[in-house]
PDB file of C-alpha atoms and ligand atoms in Angstrom:
ATOM      1  CA  MET A  20      -2.050 -33.975   6.754  1.00  0.00           C
ATOM      2  CA  ALA A  21      -3.494 -30.562   7.499  1.00  0.00           C
ATOM      3  CA  THR A  22      -1.814 -28.688  10.315  1.00  0.00           C
ATOM      4  CA  PRO A  23      -4.042 -27.083  12.896  1.00  0.00           C
ATOM      5  CA  ARG A  24      -4.230 -23.329  12.364  1.00  0.00           C
ATOM      6  CA  SER A  25      -4.793 -22.440  15.967  1.00  0.00           C
ATOM      7  CA  ALA A  26      -1.851 -20.036  15.894  1.00  0.00           C
ATOM      8  CA  ASP A  27      -3.335 -17.850  13.143  1.00  0.00           C
ATOM      9  CA  PRO A  28      -4.150 -14.602  14.984  1.00  0.00           C
ATOM     10  CA  TRP A  29      -6.593 -13.471  12.325  1.00  0.00           C
ATOM     11  CA  LEU A  30      -8.647 -16.656  12.677  1.00  0.00           C
ATOM     12  CA  LEU A  31      -8.522 -16.382  16.462  1.00  0.00           C
ATOM     13  CA  ARG A  32      -9.705 -12.804  16.199  1.00  0.00           C
ATOM     14  CA  LEU A  33     -12.510 -13.779  13.837  1.00  0.00           C
ATOM     15  CA  GLY A  34     -13.500 -16.568  16.190  1.00  0.00           C
ATOM     16  CA  ALA A  35     -13.454 -14.231  19.180  1.00  0.00           C
ATOM     17  CA  GLY A  36     -15.524 -11.674  17.256  1.00  0.00           C
ATOM     18  CA  LEU A  37     -18.103 -14.287  16.281  1.00  0.00           C
ATOM     19  CA  ALA A  38     -18.219 -15.613  19.833  1.00  0.00           C
ATOM     20  CA  ARG A  39     -18.746 -12.093  21.142  1.00  0.00           C
ATOM     21  CA  GLY A  40     -21.531 -11.605  18.607  1.00  0.00           C
ATOM     22  CA  VAL A  41     -23.250 -14.779  19.788  1.00  0.00           C
ATOM     23  CA  ILE A  42     -22.786 -13.801  23.444  1.00  0.00           C
ATOM     24  CA  ASP A  43     -24.237 -10.360  22.675  1.00  0.00           C
ATOM     25  CA  LEU A  44     -27.316 -12.050  21.255  1.00  0.00           C
ATOM     26  CA  LEU A  45     -27.729 -14.244  24.316  1.00  0.00           C
ATOM     27  CA  LEU A  46     -26.945 -11.732  27.059  1.00  0.00           C
ATOM     28  CA  PRO A  47     -29.185  -8.816  27.946  1.00  0.00           C
ATOM     29  CA  PRO A  48     -28.087  -5.629  26.111  1.00  0.00           C
ATOM     30  CA  ARG A  49     -25.511  -3.495  27.921  1.00  0.00           C
ATOM     31  CA  CYS A  50     -25.034   0.272  27.997  1.00  0.00           C
ATOM     32  CA  LEU A  51     -22.693   1.642  25.317  1.00  0.00           C
ATOM     33  CA  ALA A  52     -20.422   3.099  28.001  1.00  0.00           C
ATOM     34  CA  CYS A  53     -20.741   0.793  31.031  1.00  0.00           C
ATOM     35  CA  GLU A  54     -22.017  -2.622  32.115  1.00  0.00           C
ATOM     36  CA  ASN A  55     -25.518  -1.505  33.115  1.00  0.00           C
ATOM     37  CA  PRO A  56     -28.353  -3.317  31.350  1.00  0.00           C
ATOM     38  CA  VAL A  57     -30.372  -1.269  28.843  1.00  0.00           C
ATOM     39  CA  GLU A  58     -33.542  -1.882  26.873  1.00  0.00           C
ATOM     40  CA  ARG A  59     -31.904  -2.245  23.464  1.00  0.00           C
ATOM     41  CA  GLN A  60     -28.376  -2.778  22.159  1.00  0.00           C
ATOM     42  CA  GLY A  61     -26.545   0.497  21.487  1.00  0.00           C
ATOM     43  CA  LEU A  62     -28.251   2.697  24.084  1.00  0.00           C
ATOM     44  CA  LEU A  63     -26.752   4.613  26.999  1.00  0.00           C
ATOM     45  CA  CYS A  64     -28.065   3.814  30.482  1.00  0.00           C
ATOM     46  CA  ALA A  65     -29.840   6.435  32.610  1.00  0.00           C
ATOM     47  CA  GLU A  66     -26.616   7.003  34.578  1.00  0.00           C
ATOM     48  CA  CYS A  67     -24.369   7.519  31.549  1.00  0.00           C
ATOM     49  CA  PHE A  68     -26.783   9.445  29.346  1.00  0.00           C
ATOM     50  CA  PRO A  69     -26.501  12.790  31.213  1.00  0.00           C
ATOM     51  CA  ARG A  70     -22.670  12.595  31.033  1.00  0.00           C
ATOM     52  CA  HIS A  71     -22.753  12.582  27.240  1.00  0.00           C
ATOM     53  CA  ARG A  72     -23.074  16.033  25.781  1.00  0.00           C
ATOM     54  CA  PHE A  73     -24.970  15.610  22.534  1.00  0.00           C
ATOM     55  CA  ILE A  74     -24.564  18.444  20.052  1.00  0.00           C
ATOM     56  CA  THR A  75     -27.920  19.971  19.178  1.00  0.00           C
ATOM     57  CA  ALA A  76     -29.049  23.308  17.753  1.00  0.00           C
ATOM     58  CA  PRO A  77     -28.024  26.066  18.012  1.00  0.00           C
ATOM     59  CA  MET A  78     -24.769  25.357  16.202  1.00  0.00           C
ATOM     60  CA  CYS A  79     -22.643  26.903  13.454  1.00  0.00           C
ATOM     61  CA  ALA A  80     -24.403  26.211  10.144  1.00  0.00           C
ATOM     62  CA  ARG A  81     -21.047  25.395   8.596  1.00  0.00           C
ATOM     63  CA  CYS A  82     -18.706  23.607  11.010  1.00  0.00           C
ATOM     64  CA  GLY A  83     -21.313  22.449  13.545  1.00  0.00           C
ATOM     65  CA  LEU A  84     -19.659  24.217  16.494  1.00  0.00           C
ATOM     66  CA  PRO A  85     -22.211  24.130  19.330  1.00  0.00           C
ATOM     67  CA  PHE A  86     -23.414  27.560  20.507  1.00  0.00           C
ATOM     68  CA  ALA A  87     -24.493  28.206  24.093  1.00  0.00           C
ATOM     69  CA  HIS A  88     -27.374  30.354  22.756  1.00  0.00           C
ATOM     70  CA  PRO A  89     -28.636  31.422  19.290  1.00  0.00           C
ATOM     71  CA  GLY A  90     -27.201  34.943  19.766  1.00  0.00           C
ATOM     72  CA  GLU A  91     -23.680  33.519  19.411  1.00  0.00           C
ATOM     73  CA  ALA A  92     -24.209  32.921  15.701  1.00  0.00           C
ATOM     74  CA  GLY A  93     -22.715  35.514  13.393  1.00  0.00           C
ATOM     75  CA  ARG A  94     -23.680  36.382   9.809  1.00  0.00           C
ATOM     76  CA  GLU A  95     -25.524  33.515   8.028  1.00  0.00           C
ATOM     77  CA  GLY A  96     -25.538  31.503  11.260  1.00  0.00           C
ATOM     78  CA  LEU A  97     -21.778  31.013  11.224  1.00  0.00           C
ATOM     79  CA  CYS A  98     -19.240  30.913  14.043  1.00  0.00           C
ATOM     80  CA  GLU A  99     -16.418  33.422  14.178  1.00  0.00           C
ATOM     81  CA  SER A 100     -13.910  30.840  12.956  1.00  0.00           C
ATOM     82  CA  CYS A 101     -15.942  30.030   9.819  1.00  0.00           C
ATOM     83  CA  LEU A 102     -16.443  33.739   9.080  1.00  0.00           C
ATOM     84  CA  ILE A 103     -12.726  34.504   9.315  1.00  0.00           C
ATOM     85  CA  HIS A 104     -11.229  31.264   7.986  1.00  0.00           C
ATOM     86  CA  PRO A 105     -13.887  29.135   6.251  1.00  0.00           C
ATOM     87  CA  PRO A 106     -12.928  25.451   6.295  1.00  0.00           C
ATOM     88  CA  VAL A 107     -12.184  23.641   3.025  1.00  0.00           C
ATOM     89  CA  PHE A 108     -15.043  21.208   3.664  1.00  0.00           C
ATOM     90  CA  GLY A 109     -18.636  22.388   3.342  1.00  0.00           C
ATOM     91  CA  ARG A 110     -20.338  21.394   6.589  1.00  0.00           C
ATOM     92  CA  ALA A 111     -19.361  19.284   9.581  1.00  0.00           C
ATOM     93  CA  ARG A 112     -21.635  17.558  12.093  1.00  0.00           C
ATOM     94  CA  ALA A 113     -20.920  15.387  15.134  1.00  0.00           C
ATOM     95  CA  VAL A 114     -22.883  13.440  17.720  1.00  0.00           C
ATOM     96  CA  TRP A 115     -21.074  14.589  20.868  1.00  0.00           C
ATOM     97  CA  ARG A 116     -18.625  17.079  22.187  1.00  0.00           C
ATOM     98  CA  TYR A 117     -15.263  15.353  22.550  1.00  0.00           C
ATOM     99  CA  ASP A 118     -14.754  15.073  26.303  1.00  0.00           C
ATOM    100  CA  ALA A 119     -14.095  12.439  28.971  1.00  0.00           C
ATOM    101  CA  ALA A 120     -17.492  10.816  28.380  1.00  0.00           C
ATOM    102  CA  SER A 121     -17.233  10.409  24.600  1.00  0.00           C
ATOM    103  CA  ARG A 122     -13.555   9.452  24.937  1.00  0.00           C
ATOM    104  CA  ASP A 123     -14.642   6.517  27.128  1.00  0.00           C
ATOM    105  CA  ILE A 124     -16.507   5.117  24.124  1.00  0.00           C
ATOM    106  CA  LEU A 125     -14.258   6.234  21.266  1.00  0.00           C
ATOM    107  CA  LEU A 126     -10.848   5.207  22.630  1.00  0.00           C
ATOM    108  CA  PRO A 127     -11.876   1.549  23.138  1.00  0.00           C
ATOM    109  CA  LEU A 128     -13.206   1.515  19.557  1.00  0.00           C
ATOM    110  CA  LYS A 129      -9.887   2.866  18.316  1.00  0.00           C
ATOM    111  CA  HIS A 130      -7.359   1.037  20.432  1.00  0.00           C
ATOM    112  CA  ALA A 131      -8.974  -1.875  22.263  1.00  0.00           C
ATOM    113  CA  ASP A 132     -10.646  -3.925  19.526  1.00  0.00           C
ATOM    114  CA  ARG A 133     -14.109  -2.925  20.763  1.00  0.00           C
ATOM    115  CA  THR A 134     -15.369  -3.015  17.175  1.00  0.00           C
ATOM    116  CA  GLU A 135     -18.817  -4.097  18.364  1.00  0.00           C
ATOM    117  CA  LEU A 136     -19.347  -0.441  19.384  1.00  0.00           C
ATOM    118  CA  ALA A 137     -19.301   0.657  15.732  1.00  0.00           C
ATOM    119  CA  PRO A 138     -22.908  -0.201  14.727  1.00  0.00           C
ATOM    120  CA  ALA A 139     -24.392   1.744  17.657  1.00  0.00           C
ATOM    121  CA  LEU A 140     -22.117   4.706  16.973  1.00  0.00           C
ATOM    122  CA  ALA A 141     -23.030   4.543  13.290  1.00  0.00           C
ATOM    123  CA  ARG A 142     -26.720   4.826  14.214  1.00  0.00           C
ATOM    124  CA  LEU A 143     -26.060   7.937  16.305  1.00  0.00           C
ATOM    125  CA  MET A 144     -23.873   9.433  13.560  1.00  0.00           C
ATOM    126  CA  ALA A 145     -26.463   8.737  10.876  1.00  0.00           C
ATOM    127  CA  ALA A 146     -28.981  10.690  12.973  1.00  0.00           C
ATOM    128  CA  ALA A 147     -26.593  13.601  13.665  1.00  0.00           C
ATOM    129  CA  GLY A 148     -25.617  13.766   9.979  1.00  0.00           C
ATOM    130  CA  ARG A 149     -29.078  13.285   8.469  1.00  0.00           C
ATOM    131  CA  GLU A 150     -28.911  16.576   6.533  1.00  0.00           C
ATOM    132  CA  LEU A 151     -25.479  15.778   5.105  1.00  0.00           C
ATOM    133  CA  LEU A 152     -26.324  12.181   4.227  1.00  0.00           C
ATOM    134  CA  ALA A 153     -29.536  13.135   2.429  1.00  0.00           C
ATOM    135  CA  GLY A 154     -27.520  14.653  -0.406  1.00  0.00           C
ATOM    136  CA  ALA A 155     -24.521  12.315  -0.322  1.00  0.00           C
ATOM    137  CA  ASP A 156     -23.295  10.143  -3.199  1.00  0.00           C
ATOM    138  CA  LEU A 157     -20.343   8.533  -1.430  1.00  0.00           C
ATOM    139  CA  LEU A 158     -19.020   7.953   2.087  1.00  0.00           C
ATOM    140  CA  VAL A 159     -15.259   7.990   2.493  1.00  0.00           C
ATOM    141  CA  PRO A 160     -13.446   7.329   5.789  1.00  0.00           C
ATOM    142  CA  VAL A 161     -10.407   9.331   6.832  1.00  0.00           C
ATOM    143  CA  PRO A 162      -7.551   6.926   6.018  1.00  0.00           C
ATOM    144  CA  LEU A 163      -4.991   5.449   8.385  1.00  0.00           C
ATOM    145  CA  HIS A 164      -1.400   5.023   7.292  1.00  0.00           C
ATOM    146  CA  TYR A 165      -0.872   1.376   6.352  1.00  0.00           C
ATOM    147  CA  ARG A 166       1.643   0.893   9.168  1.00  0.00           C
ATOM    148  CA  ARG A 167      -0.968   1.986  11.691  1.00  0.00           C
ATOM    149  CA  LEU A 168      -3.557  -0.103   9.898  1.00  0.00           C
ATOM    150  CA  VAL A 169      -1.320  -3.165  10.212  1.00  0.00           C
ATOM    151  CA  ALA A 170      -0.682  -2.478  13.910  1.00  0.00           C
ATOM    152  CA  ARG A 171      -4.341  -1.816  14.695  1.00  0.00           C
ATOM    153  CA  ARG A 172      -5.768  -4.244  12.088  1.00  0.00           C
ATOM    154  CA  TYR A 173      -8.768  -2.048  11.343  1.00  0.00           C
ATOM    155  CA  ASN A 174      -9.569   1.577  10.593  1.00  0.00           C
ATOM    156  CA  GLN A 175     -12.206   2.735  13.075  1.00  0.00           C
ATOM    157  CA  ALA A 176     -13.396   5.418  10.627  1.00  0.00           C
ATOM    158  CA  ALA A 177     -13.977   2.749   7.951  1.00  0.00           C
ATOM    159  CA  LEU A 178     -16.023   0.649  10.411  1.00  0.00           C
ATOM    160  CA  LEU A 179     -18.178   3.682  11.172  1.00  0.00           C
ATOM    161  CA  ALA A 180     -18.518   4.539   7.463  1.00  0.00           C
ATOM    162  CA  ARG A 181     -19.714   1.010   6.655  1.00  0.00           C
ATOM    163  CA  GLY A 182     -22.343   1.171   9.400  1.00  0.00           C
ATOM    164  CA  ILE A 183     -23.558   4.621   8.341  1.00  0.00           C
ATOM    165  CA  GLY A 184     -23.623   3.566   4.678  1.00  0.00           C
ATOM    166  CA  ARG A 185     -25.903   0.642   5.520  1.00  0.00           C
ATOM    167  CA  ILE A 186     -28.303   2.864   7.468  1.00  0.00           C
ATOM    168  CA  ALA A 187     -28.335   5.813   5.040  1.00  0.00           C
ATOM    169  CA  ARG A 188     -28.068   3.622   1.917  1.00  0.00           C
ATOM    170  CA  VAL A 189     -25.079   5.528   0.601  1.00  0.00           C
ATOM    171  CA  PRO A 190     -22.190   3.639  -1.055  1.00  0.00           C
ATOM    172  CA  VAL A 191     -18.963   3.486   0.969  1.00  0.00           C
ATOM    173  CA  VAL A 192     -15.512   3.459  -0.608  1.00  0.00           C
ATOM    174  CA  PRO A 193     -13.261   2.581   2.357  1.00  0.00           C
ATOM    175  CA  ASP A 194      -9.966   2.902   0.451  1.00  0.00           C
ATOM    176  CA  LEU A 195     -10.744   5.909  -1.741  1.00  0.00           C
ATOM    177  CA  LEU A 196      -8.260   8.013   0.218  1.00  0.00           C
ATOM    178  CA  ARG A 197      -4.786   6.774   1.160  1.00  0.00           C
ATOM    179  CA  ARG A 198      -2.163   8.059   3.548  1.00  0.00           C
ATOM    180  CA  VAL A 199       0.885   8.209   1.364  1.00  0.00           C
ATOM    181  CA  ARG A 200       3.105   9.378   4.214  1.00  0.00           C
ATOM    182  CA  ALA A 201       2.843   8.853   7.940  1.00  0.00           C
ATOM    183  CA  THR A 202       2.359  12.062   9.905  1.00  0.00           C
ATOM    184  CA  PRO A 203       3.586  12.837  13.396  1.00  0.00           C
ATOM    185  CA  SER A 204       1.118  13.793  16.116  1.00  0.00           C
ATOM    186  CA  LEU A 205      -0.405  17.207  15.422  1.00  0.00           C
ATOM    187  CA  GLY A 206      -1.227  17.820  19.064  1.00  0.00           C
ATOM    188  CA  GLU A 207       1.043  20.752  19.822  1.00  0.00           C
ATOM    189  CA  LEU A 208       1.010  22.469  16.437  1.00  0.00           C
ATOM    190  CA  GLY A 209      -0.871  25.610  15.421  1.00  0.00           C
ATOM    191  CA  ALA A 210      -3.319  25.675  12.520  1.00  0.00           C
ATOM    192  CA  ALA A 211      -0.842  26.763   9.838  1.00  0.00           C
ATOM    193  CA  GLU A 212       1.779  24.257  11.021  1.00  0.00           C
ATOM    194  CA  ARG A 213      -0.756  21.422  11.005  1.00  0.00           C
ATOM    195  CA  ALA A 214      -1.767  22.239   7.448  1.00  0.00           C
ATOM    196  CA  ALA A 215       1.874  22.369   6.348  1.00  0.00           C
ATOM    197  CA  VAL A 216       2.693  19.025   8.012  1.00  0.00           C
ATOM    198  CA  LEU A 217      -0.376  17.383   6.440  1.00  0.00           C
ATOM    199  CA  ALA A 218       0.096  18.743   2.907  1.00  0.00           C
ATOM    200  CA  GLY A 219       0.835  15.863   0.542  1.00  0.00           C
ATOM    201  CA  THR A 220       0.214  13.103   3.112  1.00  0.00           C
ATOM    202  CA  ILE A 221      -3.188  12.060   1.730  1.00  0.00           C
ATOM    203  CA  ALA A 222      -4.041  11.096  -1.859  1.00  0.00           C
ATOM    204  CA  VAL A 223      -6.922   9.676  -3.887  1.00  0.00           C
ATOM    205  CA  ALA A 224      -6.246   6.015  -4.745  1.00  0.00           C
ATOM    206  CA  PRO A 225      -5.708   6.043  -8.548  1.00  0.00           C
ATOM    207  CA  ARG A 226      -8.145   3.171  -9.136  1.00  0.00           C
ATOM    208  CA  HIS A 227     -10.981   5.119  -7.521  1.00  0.00           C
ATOM    209  CA  ARG A 228     -10.330   8.420  -9.280  1.00  0.00           C
ATOM    210  CA  ALA A 229     -13.164   7.941 -11.781  1.00  0.00           C
ATOM    211  CA  ARG A 230     -15.683   7.386  -8.970  1.00  0.00           C
ATOM    212  CA  LEU A 231     -15.098  10.823  -7.551  1.00  0.00           C
ATOM    213  CA  ALA A 232     -15.978  13.134 -10.455  1.00  0.00           C
ATOM    214  CA  GLY A 233     -18.958  15.331  -9.618  1.00  0.00           C
ATOM    215  CA  ARG A 234     -19.815  13.333  -6.470  1.00  0.00           C
ATOM    216  CA  ARG A 235     -20.940  14.765  -3.158  1.00  0.00           C
ATOM    217  CA  VAL A 236     -18.771  13.089  -0.555  1.00  0.00           C
ATOM    218  CA  VAL A 237     -19.290  12.776   3.179  1.00  0.00           C
ATOM    219  CA  LEU A 238     -15.980  12.205   4.921  1.00  0.00           C
ATOM    220  CA  ILE A 239     -16.281  10.007   8.021  1.00  0.00           C
ATOM    221  CA  ASP A 240     -14.036  10.171  11.098  1.00  0.00           C
ATOM    222  CA  ASP A 241     -14.302   9.235  14.757  1.00  0.00           C
ATOM    223  CA  VAL A 242     -13.123  12.563  16.160  1.00  0.00           C
ATOM    224  CA  LEU A 243     -12.927  16.003  14.596  1.00  0.00           C
ATOM    225  CA  THR A 244     -10.198  17.806  16.506  1.00  0.00           C
ATOM    226  CA  SER A 245      -8.506  20.758  14.845  1.00  0.00           C
ATOM    227  CA  GLY A 246     -10.178  20.117  11.496  1.00  0.00           C
ATOM    228  CA  ALA A 247      -6.739  20.070   9.821  1.00  0.00           C
ATOM    229  CA  THR A 248      -6.982  16.436   8.692  1.00  0.00           C
ATOM    230  CA  ALA A 249     -10.569  16.890   7.492  1.00  0.00           C
ATOM    231  CA  ASN A 250      -9.472  20.007   5.602  1.00  0.00           C
ATOM    232  CA  GLU A 251      -6.587  18.177   3.946  1.00  0.00           C
ATOM    233  CA  CYS A 252      -8.879  15.261   2.960  1.00  0.00           C
ATOM    234  CA  ALA A 253     -11.441  17.747   1.596  1.00  0.00           C
ATOM    235  CA  ARG A 254      -8.741  19.589  -0.367  1.00  0.00           C
ATOM    236  CA  VAL A 255      -7.599  16.304  -1.940  1.00  0.00           C
ATOM    237  CA  LEU A 256     -11.172  15.149  -2.684  1.00  0.00           C
ATOM    238  CA  LEU A 257     -12.175  18.465  -4.253  1.00  0.00           C
ATOM    239  CA  GLY A 258      -8.913  18.508  -6.192  1.00  0.00           C
ATOM    240  CA  GLY A 259      -9.795  14.998  -7.393  1.00  0.00           C
ATOM    241  CA  GLY A 260     -13.096  16.219  -8.822  1.00  0.00           C
ATOM    242  CA  ALA A 261     -15.600  15.845  -5.953  1.00  0.00           C
ATOM    243  CA  ALA A 262     -18.475  18.327  -6.196  1.00  0.00           C
ATOM    244  CA  ALA A 263     -18.725  18.838  -2.431  1.00  0.00           C
ATOM    245  CA  VAL A 264     -17.236  17.439   0.778  1.00  0.00           C
ATOM    246  CA  ASP A 265     -18.993  17.412   4.149  1.00  0.00           C
ATOM    247  CA  VAL A 266     -17.662  15.843   7.340  1.00  0.00           C
ATOM    248  CA  LEU A 267     -19.437  13.578   9.828  1.00  0.00           C
ATOM    249  CA  ALA A 268     -17.728  12.615  13.097  1.00  0.00           C
ATOM    250  CA  ALA A 269     -18.768  10.845  16.280  1.00  0.00           C
ATOM    251  CA  ALA A 270     -17.350  13.661  18.402  1.00  0.00           C
ATOM    252  CA  ARG A 271     -15.843  17.073  17.887  1.00  0.00           C
ATOM    253  CA  VAL A 272     -13.647  19.287  19.992  1.00  0.00           C
ATOM    254  CA  PRO A 273     -15.780  22.317  20.831  1.00  0.00           C
ATOM    255  CA  LEU A 274     -13.341  24.953  19.643  1.00  0.00           C
ATOM    256  CA  SER A 275     -14.017  28.504  20.639  1.00  0.00           C
ATOM    257  CA  ARG A 276     -10.992  30.423  19.360  1.00  0.00           C
ATOM    258  CA  PRO A 277     -10.956  31.377  15.695  1.00  0.00           C
ATOM    259  CA  ASP A 278      -7.224  30.682  15.499  1.00  0.00           C
ATOM    260  CA  ALA A 279      -7.564  27.255  17.095  1.00  0.00           C
ATOM    261  CA  GLY A 280      -7.411  25.274  13.944  1.00  0.00           C
ATOM    262  CA  LEU A 281     -10.463  25.082  11.689  1.00  0.00           C
ATOM    263  CA  THR A 282      -8.612  27.174   9.162  1.00  0.00           C
ATOM    264  CA  ARG A 283      -8.210  27.000   5.467  1.00  0.00           C
ATOM    265  CA  THR A 284      -5.161  25.184   4.156  1.00  0.00           C
ATOM    266  CA  ARG A 285      -3.172  26.612   1.270  1.00  0.00           C
ATOM    267  CA  SER A 286      -4.424  26.589  -2.348  1.00  0.00           C
ATOM    268  CA  THR A 287      -8.006  25.657  -1.571  1.00  0.00           C
ATOM    269  CA  PRO A 288     -10.410  25.457  -4.493  1.00  0.00           C
ATOM    270  CA  MET A 289     -13.070  27.515  -2.733  1.00  0.00           C
TER     271      MET A 289
HETATM  272 ZN1   ZN B   9     -23.984   3.269  31.350  1.00  0.00          ZN
HETATM  273 ZN1   ZN B  10     -18.205  27.324  12.224  1.00  0.00          ZN
END
């Protein structure tokens, strides 16, 4: 006799996800950030919209740092940080500045199982990264260490990558990169220390190595903070044969100091 599988958390989760999907279809669409009704799924309401600081031109041509005015751009439209310490990756773009407003959307996606936010975020990211995606061969999410993946059950960057891949019609390889070692929080570390701590923590999965040769990769993450993780991923991808690596994030910390972190890690192939 078959035993009921009501205790299987994965099935319960799947059931809850499906139920939420059905409810979403039946209920009027809600704002991405609050409970206010909106015209279409995935929009911000009139109250929330002004709180969200979208990144638009002018911005650094390389790392996407928003400028207050066009005069802030240095040589070739670059920010001071990119002129002094060019990042390992080619270009980076993001939808929003990372602040209280974008955190209110991104933290629930990361920690509270609000995976239904991913398709709407993917739409916004596909728009912000249009230039990058136009030339892309592959989308690769920033990997989570498997222990974190087990605890959280999903990688938010992989969810976003899948959504963007569908919209931009670019293949996604969710497990192309692997965290081979867990890393401590990088919060308090300087740029050089971050790079040192991250060196050797990320690797190309051997079975995907052949897919990488000569490909233009767009690395997908939820938040671009210091750029150290994106740099380490880019270093590994370029070392693995990728022709170019750009970065697309939902939000980025608007760094203003050149020593704040978007610096080149050691032995870069640039
Ligand atoms: Zn709202
Ligand atoms: Zn820059």
